[in-house]
Short mmCIF file of C-alpha atoms in Angstrom, two decimals:
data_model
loop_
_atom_site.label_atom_id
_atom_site.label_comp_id
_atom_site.label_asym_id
_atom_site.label_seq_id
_atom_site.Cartn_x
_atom_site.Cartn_y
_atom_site.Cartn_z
CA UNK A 21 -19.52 19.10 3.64
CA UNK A 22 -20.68 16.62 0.97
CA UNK A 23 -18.13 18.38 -1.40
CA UNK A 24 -15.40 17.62 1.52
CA UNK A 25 -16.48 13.96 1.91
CA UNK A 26 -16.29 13.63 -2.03
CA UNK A 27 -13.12 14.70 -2.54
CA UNK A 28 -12.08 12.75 0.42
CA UNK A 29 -12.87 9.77 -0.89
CA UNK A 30 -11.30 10.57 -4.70
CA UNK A 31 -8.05 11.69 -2.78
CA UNK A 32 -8.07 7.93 -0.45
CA UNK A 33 -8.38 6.17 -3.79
CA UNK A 34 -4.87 7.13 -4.77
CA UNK A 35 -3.56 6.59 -1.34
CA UNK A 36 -1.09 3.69 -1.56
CA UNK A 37 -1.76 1.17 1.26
CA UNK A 38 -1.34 -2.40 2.62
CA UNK A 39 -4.05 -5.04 2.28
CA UNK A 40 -4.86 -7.01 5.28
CA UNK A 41 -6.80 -9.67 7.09
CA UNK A 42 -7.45 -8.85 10.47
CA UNK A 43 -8.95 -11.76 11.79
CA UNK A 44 -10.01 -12.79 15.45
CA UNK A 45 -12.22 -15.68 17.56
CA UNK A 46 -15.23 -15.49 19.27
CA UNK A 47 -15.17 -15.22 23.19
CA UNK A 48 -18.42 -16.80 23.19
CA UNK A 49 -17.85 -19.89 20.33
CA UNK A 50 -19.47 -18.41 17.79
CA UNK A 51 -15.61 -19.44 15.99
CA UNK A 52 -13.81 -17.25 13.87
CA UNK A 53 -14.15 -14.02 12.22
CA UNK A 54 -12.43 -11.21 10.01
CA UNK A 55 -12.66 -8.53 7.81
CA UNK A 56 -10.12 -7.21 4.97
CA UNK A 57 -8.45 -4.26 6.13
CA UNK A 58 -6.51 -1.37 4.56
CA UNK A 59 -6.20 0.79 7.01
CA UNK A 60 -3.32 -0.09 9.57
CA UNK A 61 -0.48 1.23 10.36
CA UNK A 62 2.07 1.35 13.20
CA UNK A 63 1.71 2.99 16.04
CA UNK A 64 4.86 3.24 18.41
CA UNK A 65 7.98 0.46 18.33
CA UNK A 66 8.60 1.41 22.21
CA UNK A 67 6.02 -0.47 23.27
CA UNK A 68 5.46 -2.27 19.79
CA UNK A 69 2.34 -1.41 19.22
CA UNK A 70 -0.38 -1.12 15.61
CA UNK A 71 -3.30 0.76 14.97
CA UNK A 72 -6.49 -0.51 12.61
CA UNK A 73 -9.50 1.30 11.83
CA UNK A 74 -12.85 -0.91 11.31
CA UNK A 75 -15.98 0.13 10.26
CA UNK A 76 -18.50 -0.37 13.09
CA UNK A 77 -20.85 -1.70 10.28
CA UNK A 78 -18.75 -4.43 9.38
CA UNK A 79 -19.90 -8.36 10.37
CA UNK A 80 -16.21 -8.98 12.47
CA UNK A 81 -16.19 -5.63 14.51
CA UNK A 82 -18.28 -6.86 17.20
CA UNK A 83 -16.30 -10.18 17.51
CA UNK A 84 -12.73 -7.89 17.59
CA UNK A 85 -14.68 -5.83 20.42
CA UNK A 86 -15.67 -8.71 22.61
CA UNK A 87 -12.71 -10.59 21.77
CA UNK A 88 -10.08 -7.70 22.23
CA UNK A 89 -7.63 -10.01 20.57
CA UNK A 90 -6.92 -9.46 17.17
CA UNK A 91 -4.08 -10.76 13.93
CA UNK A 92 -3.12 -8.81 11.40
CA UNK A 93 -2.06 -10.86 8.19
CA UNK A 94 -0.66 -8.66 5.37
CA UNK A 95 -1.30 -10.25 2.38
CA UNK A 96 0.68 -10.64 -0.73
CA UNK A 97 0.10 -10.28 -4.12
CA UNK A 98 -0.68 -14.06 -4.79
CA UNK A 99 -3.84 -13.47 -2.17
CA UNK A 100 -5.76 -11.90 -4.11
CA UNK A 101 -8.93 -14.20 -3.94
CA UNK A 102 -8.96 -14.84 -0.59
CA UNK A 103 -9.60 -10.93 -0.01
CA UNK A 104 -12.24 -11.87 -2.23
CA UNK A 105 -14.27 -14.14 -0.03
CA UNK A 106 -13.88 -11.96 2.53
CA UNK A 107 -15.45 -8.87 0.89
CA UNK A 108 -18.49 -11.54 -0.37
CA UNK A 109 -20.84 -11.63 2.90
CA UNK A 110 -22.53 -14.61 0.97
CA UNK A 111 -19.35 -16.76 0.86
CA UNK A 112 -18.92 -16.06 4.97
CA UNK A 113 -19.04 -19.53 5.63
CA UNK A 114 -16.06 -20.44 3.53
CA UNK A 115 -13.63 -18.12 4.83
CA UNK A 116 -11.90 -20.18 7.30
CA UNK A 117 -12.83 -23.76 5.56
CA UNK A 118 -9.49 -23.99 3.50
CA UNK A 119 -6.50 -25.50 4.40
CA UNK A 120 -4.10 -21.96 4.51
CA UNK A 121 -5.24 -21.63 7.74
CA UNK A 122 -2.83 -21.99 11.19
CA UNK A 123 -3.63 -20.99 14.88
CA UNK A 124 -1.32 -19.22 17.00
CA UNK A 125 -2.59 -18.67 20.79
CA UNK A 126 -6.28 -19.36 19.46
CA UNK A 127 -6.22 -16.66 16.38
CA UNK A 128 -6.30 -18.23 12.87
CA UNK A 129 -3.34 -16.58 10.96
CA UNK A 130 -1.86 -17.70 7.44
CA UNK A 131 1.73 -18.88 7.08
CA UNK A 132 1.14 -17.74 3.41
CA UNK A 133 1.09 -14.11 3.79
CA UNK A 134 4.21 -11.98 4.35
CA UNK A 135 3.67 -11.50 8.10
CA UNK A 136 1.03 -12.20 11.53
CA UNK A 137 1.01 -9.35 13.72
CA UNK A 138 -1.00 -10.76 16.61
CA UNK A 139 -2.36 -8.02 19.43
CA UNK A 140 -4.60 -7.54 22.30
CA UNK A 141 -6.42 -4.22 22.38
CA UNK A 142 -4.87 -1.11 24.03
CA UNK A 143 -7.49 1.74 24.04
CA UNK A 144 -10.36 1.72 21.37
CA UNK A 145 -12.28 5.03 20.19
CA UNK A 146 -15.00 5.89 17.81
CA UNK A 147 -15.03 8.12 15.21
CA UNK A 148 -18.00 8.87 13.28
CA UNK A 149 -18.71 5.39 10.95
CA UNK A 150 -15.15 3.79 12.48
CA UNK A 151 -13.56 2.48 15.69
CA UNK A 152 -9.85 2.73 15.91
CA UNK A 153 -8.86 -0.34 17.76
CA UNK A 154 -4.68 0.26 19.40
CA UNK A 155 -3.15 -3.16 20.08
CA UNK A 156 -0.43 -4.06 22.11
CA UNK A 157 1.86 -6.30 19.59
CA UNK A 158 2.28 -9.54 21.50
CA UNK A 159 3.85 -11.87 18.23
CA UNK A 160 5.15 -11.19 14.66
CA UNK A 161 5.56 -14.28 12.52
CA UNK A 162 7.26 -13.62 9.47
CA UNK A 163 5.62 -15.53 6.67
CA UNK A 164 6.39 -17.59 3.92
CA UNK A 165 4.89 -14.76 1.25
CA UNK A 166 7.14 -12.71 -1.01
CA UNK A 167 5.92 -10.01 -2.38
CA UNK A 168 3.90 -7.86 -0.40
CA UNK A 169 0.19 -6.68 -1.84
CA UNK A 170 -0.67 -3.22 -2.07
CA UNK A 171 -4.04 -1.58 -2.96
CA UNK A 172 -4.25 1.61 -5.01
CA UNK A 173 -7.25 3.15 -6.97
CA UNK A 174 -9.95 0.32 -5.69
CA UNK A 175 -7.28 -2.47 -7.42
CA UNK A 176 -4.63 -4.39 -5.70
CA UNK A 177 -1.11 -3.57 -6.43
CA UNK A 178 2.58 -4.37 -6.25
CA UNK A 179 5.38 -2.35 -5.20
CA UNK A 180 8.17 -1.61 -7.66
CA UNK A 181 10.72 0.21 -5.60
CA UNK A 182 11.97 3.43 -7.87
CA UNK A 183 16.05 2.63 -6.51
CA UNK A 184 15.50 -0.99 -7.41
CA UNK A 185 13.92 -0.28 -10.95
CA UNK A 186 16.93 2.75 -11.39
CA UNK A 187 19.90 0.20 -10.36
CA UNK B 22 10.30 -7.82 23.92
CA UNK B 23 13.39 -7.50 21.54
CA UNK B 24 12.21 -10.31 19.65
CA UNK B 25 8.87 -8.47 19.48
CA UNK B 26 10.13 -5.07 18.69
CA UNK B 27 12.54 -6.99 15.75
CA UNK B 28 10.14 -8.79 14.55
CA UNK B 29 7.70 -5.63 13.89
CA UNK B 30 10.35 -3.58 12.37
CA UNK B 31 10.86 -6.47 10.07
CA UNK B 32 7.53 -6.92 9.56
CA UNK B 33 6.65 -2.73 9.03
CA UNK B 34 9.69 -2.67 5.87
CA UNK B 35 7.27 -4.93 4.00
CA UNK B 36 4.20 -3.51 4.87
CA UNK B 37 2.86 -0.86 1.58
CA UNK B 38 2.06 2.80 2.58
CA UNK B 39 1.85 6.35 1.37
CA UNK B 40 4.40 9.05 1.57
CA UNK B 41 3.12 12.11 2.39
CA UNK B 42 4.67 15.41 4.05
CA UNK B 43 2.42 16.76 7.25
CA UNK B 44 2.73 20.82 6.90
CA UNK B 45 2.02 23.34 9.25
CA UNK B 46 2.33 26.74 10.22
CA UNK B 47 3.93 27.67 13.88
CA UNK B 48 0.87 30.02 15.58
CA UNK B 49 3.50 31.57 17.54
CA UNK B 50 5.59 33.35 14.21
CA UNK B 51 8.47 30.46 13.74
CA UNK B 52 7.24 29.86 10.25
CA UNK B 53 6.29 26.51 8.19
CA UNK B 54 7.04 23.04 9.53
CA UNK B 55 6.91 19.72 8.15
CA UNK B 56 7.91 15.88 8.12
CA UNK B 57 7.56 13.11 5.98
CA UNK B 58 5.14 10.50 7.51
CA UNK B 59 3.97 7.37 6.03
CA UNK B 60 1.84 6.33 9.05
CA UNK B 61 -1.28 8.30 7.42
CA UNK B 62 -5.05 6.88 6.72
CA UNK B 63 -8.24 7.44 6.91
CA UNK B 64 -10.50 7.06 9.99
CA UNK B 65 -14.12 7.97 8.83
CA UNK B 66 -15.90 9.47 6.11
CA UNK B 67 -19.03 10.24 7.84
CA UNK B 68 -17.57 13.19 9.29
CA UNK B 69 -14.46 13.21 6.70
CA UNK B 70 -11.36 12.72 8.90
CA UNK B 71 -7.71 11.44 9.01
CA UNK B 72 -5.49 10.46 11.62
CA UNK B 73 -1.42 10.67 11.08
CA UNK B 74 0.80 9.01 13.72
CA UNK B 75 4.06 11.48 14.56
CA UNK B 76 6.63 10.55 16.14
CA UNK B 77 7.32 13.02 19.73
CA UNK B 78 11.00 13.31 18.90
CA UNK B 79 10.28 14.81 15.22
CA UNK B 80 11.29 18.66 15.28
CA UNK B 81 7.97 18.96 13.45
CA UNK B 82 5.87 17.26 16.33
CA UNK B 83 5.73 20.52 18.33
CA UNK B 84 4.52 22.55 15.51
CA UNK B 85 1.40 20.75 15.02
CA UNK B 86 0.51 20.38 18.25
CA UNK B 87 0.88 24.00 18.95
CA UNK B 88 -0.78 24.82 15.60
CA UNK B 89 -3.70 22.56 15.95
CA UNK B 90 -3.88 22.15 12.42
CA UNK B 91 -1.90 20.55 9.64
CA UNK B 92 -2.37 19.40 5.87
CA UNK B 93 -1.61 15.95 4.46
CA UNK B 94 -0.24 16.27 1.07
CA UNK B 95 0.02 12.89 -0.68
CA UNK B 96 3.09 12.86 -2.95
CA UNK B 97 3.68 11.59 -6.47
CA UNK B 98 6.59 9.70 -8.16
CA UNK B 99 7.96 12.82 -9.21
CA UNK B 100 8.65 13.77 -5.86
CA UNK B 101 11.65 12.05 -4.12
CA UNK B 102 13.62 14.87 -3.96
CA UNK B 103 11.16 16.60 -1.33
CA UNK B 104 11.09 13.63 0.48
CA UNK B 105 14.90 13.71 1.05
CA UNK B 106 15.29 17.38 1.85
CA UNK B 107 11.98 17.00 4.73
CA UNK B 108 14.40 14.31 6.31
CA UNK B 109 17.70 16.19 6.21
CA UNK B 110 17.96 18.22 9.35
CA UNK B 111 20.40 20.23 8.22
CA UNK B 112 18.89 21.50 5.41
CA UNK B 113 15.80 22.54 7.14
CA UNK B 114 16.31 26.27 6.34
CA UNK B 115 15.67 25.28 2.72
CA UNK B 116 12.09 22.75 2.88
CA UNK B 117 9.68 25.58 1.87
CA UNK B 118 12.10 27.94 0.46
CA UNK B 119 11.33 26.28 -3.51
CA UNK B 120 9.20 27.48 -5.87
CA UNK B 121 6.50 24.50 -5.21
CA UNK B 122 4.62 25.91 -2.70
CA UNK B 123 1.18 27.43 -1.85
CA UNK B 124 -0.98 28.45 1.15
CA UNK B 125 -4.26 27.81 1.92
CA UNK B 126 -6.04 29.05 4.76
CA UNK B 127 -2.47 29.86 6.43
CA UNK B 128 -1.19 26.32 5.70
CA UNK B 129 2.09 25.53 3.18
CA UNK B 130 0.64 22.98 0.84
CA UNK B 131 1.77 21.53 -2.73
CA UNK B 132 0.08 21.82 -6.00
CA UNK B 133 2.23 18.95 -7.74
CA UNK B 134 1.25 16.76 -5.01
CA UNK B 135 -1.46 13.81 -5.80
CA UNK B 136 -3.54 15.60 -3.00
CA UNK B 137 -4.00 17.76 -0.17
CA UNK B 138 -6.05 17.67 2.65
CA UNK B 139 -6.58 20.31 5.33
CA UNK B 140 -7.27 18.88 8.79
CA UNK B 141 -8.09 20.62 12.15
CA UNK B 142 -6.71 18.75 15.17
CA UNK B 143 -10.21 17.44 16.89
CA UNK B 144 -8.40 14.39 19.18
CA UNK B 145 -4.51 13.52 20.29
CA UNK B 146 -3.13 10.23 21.92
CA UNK B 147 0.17 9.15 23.02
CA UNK B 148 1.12 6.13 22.33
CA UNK B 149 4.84 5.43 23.28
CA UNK B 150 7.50 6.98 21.02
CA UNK B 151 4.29 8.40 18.76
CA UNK B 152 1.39 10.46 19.32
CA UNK B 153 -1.89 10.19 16.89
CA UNK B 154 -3.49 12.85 15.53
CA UNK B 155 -6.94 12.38 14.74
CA UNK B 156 -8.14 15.77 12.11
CA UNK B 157 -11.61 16.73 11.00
CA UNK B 158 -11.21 17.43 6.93
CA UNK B 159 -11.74 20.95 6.28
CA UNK B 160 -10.70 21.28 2.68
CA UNK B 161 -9.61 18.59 0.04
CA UNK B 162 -7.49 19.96 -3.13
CA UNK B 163 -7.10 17.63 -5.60
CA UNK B 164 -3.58 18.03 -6.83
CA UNK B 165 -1.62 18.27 -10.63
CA UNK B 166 0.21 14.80 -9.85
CA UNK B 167 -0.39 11.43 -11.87
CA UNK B 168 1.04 8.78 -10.49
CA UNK B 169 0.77 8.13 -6.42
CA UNK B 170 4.25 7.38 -4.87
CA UNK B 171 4.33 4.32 -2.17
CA UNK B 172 6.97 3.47 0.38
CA UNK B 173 7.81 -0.33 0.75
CA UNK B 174 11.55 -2.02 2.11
CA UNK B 175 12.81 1.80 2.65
CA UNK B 176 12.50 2.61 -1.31
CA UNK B 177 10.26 5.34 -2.57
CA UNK B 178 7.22 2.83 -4.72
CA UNK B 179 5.72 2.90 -8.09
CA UNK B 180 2.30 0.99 -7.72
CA UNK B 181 1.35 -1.06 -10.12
CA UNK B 182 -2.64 -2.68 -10.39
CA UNK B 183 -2.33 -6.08 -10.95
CA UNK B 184 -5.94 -6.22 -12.71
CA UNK B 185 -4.06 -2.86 -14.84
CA UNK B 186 -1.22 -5.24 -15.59
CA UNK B 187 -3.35 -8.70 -16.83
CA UNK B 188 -6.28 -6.82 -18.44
#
């Protein structure tokens, strides 16, 4: 099985995916919280609804639990550091302190990144190290960002479409 | 709701992912069956599994729900022309009639690809237009492909590492 998990983990490494912020607030004032995310993905557009997979171990899961409100922010490629400070557990207390921050029916979001998808949570289930949370997608705010961030091979990435490039 | 539904659609164009095809094998004798899906990621690695949103109306859907089992193979640059003949239903007689094919453990599965995993169905949802598909990892093959092919603003995706690109 460790030979499964191993190649697993080599093989998600050259999956292509989005980077996000899912961020959220506290129910019980203990403010705001978040974790960079990559993966998400949609669920269903009748109802519009997104899936994201946290790991139970991470600092914001309990606060997306008890909060069962969550925004996804999908970054672009000029966001690199603040994906940064949220990976650094030592830096927590700077993550919502600078000025790219907006709130939108009490969740911080960032007019910066290329869009908010704000939810409240559907059905949740756990699976081994992860909880899949399924949010109902109340809000999309398209933001001011341009080119969308990828992530590929532990490295954040952008997209160069093959048609565009070939045209 | 429109506005909602718009907005997400908008919002999903932008949003990186992988391409992969979803293979299977009809239990009941109708052959091999497949569908491009970019709705693919991880869920945990402690056990090793993946979850793949399908869409109910794909002709594929029934196949791996019958089947119980399907294999996510992760496609490379090299490999837009696979891409268009998996969503061409009228040249469905022809997806696994090429030369690019092998079986594992009763599953269709390509060598070229970046990778393959094998998954056993352990939990379905329905969600709206989609159902998930969460698989326990049974086998990982680490395919002959180089370079991992993304999906961004409807165009197949080269992905380029922005620390790659400044170092």
């Amino acid at each position: 099985m460790q030979d499964v998990a191993e190649g697993l983990k080599a093989a998600m490494r050259r999956m292509p995916g989005p980077v996000a912020l899912v961020t959220t607030t506290d129910p019980d004032g203990g403010g705001y919280a978040g974790l960079a995310a990559s993966a998400v993905i949609p669920v269903s557009m009748e109802p519009p609804s997104m899936l994201v997979a946290i790991n139970r171990g991470a600092s914001a899961h309990a606060t997306v639990a008890r909060a069962g409100r969550f925004c996804i922010n999908l970054l672009c490629t000029g966001q690199t550091d603040l994906v940064r400070l949220f990976s650094s557990s030592e830096r927590r207390a700077e993550r919502f302190a600078g000025e790219g921050w907006s709130v939108h029916d009490g969740l911080p979001w960032l007019p910066a990144a290329c869009a908010s998808i704000f939810c409240t949570v559907g059905t949740t289930q756990h699976f081994g190290t992860h909880e899949l949370f399924v949010g109902a997608v109340d809000d999309v705010i398209a933001g001011a960002g341009t080119e969308p961030m990828g992530w590929i091979e532990g490295d954040f990435a952008r997209m160069l479409g093959l048609q565009v490039q070939s045209a």
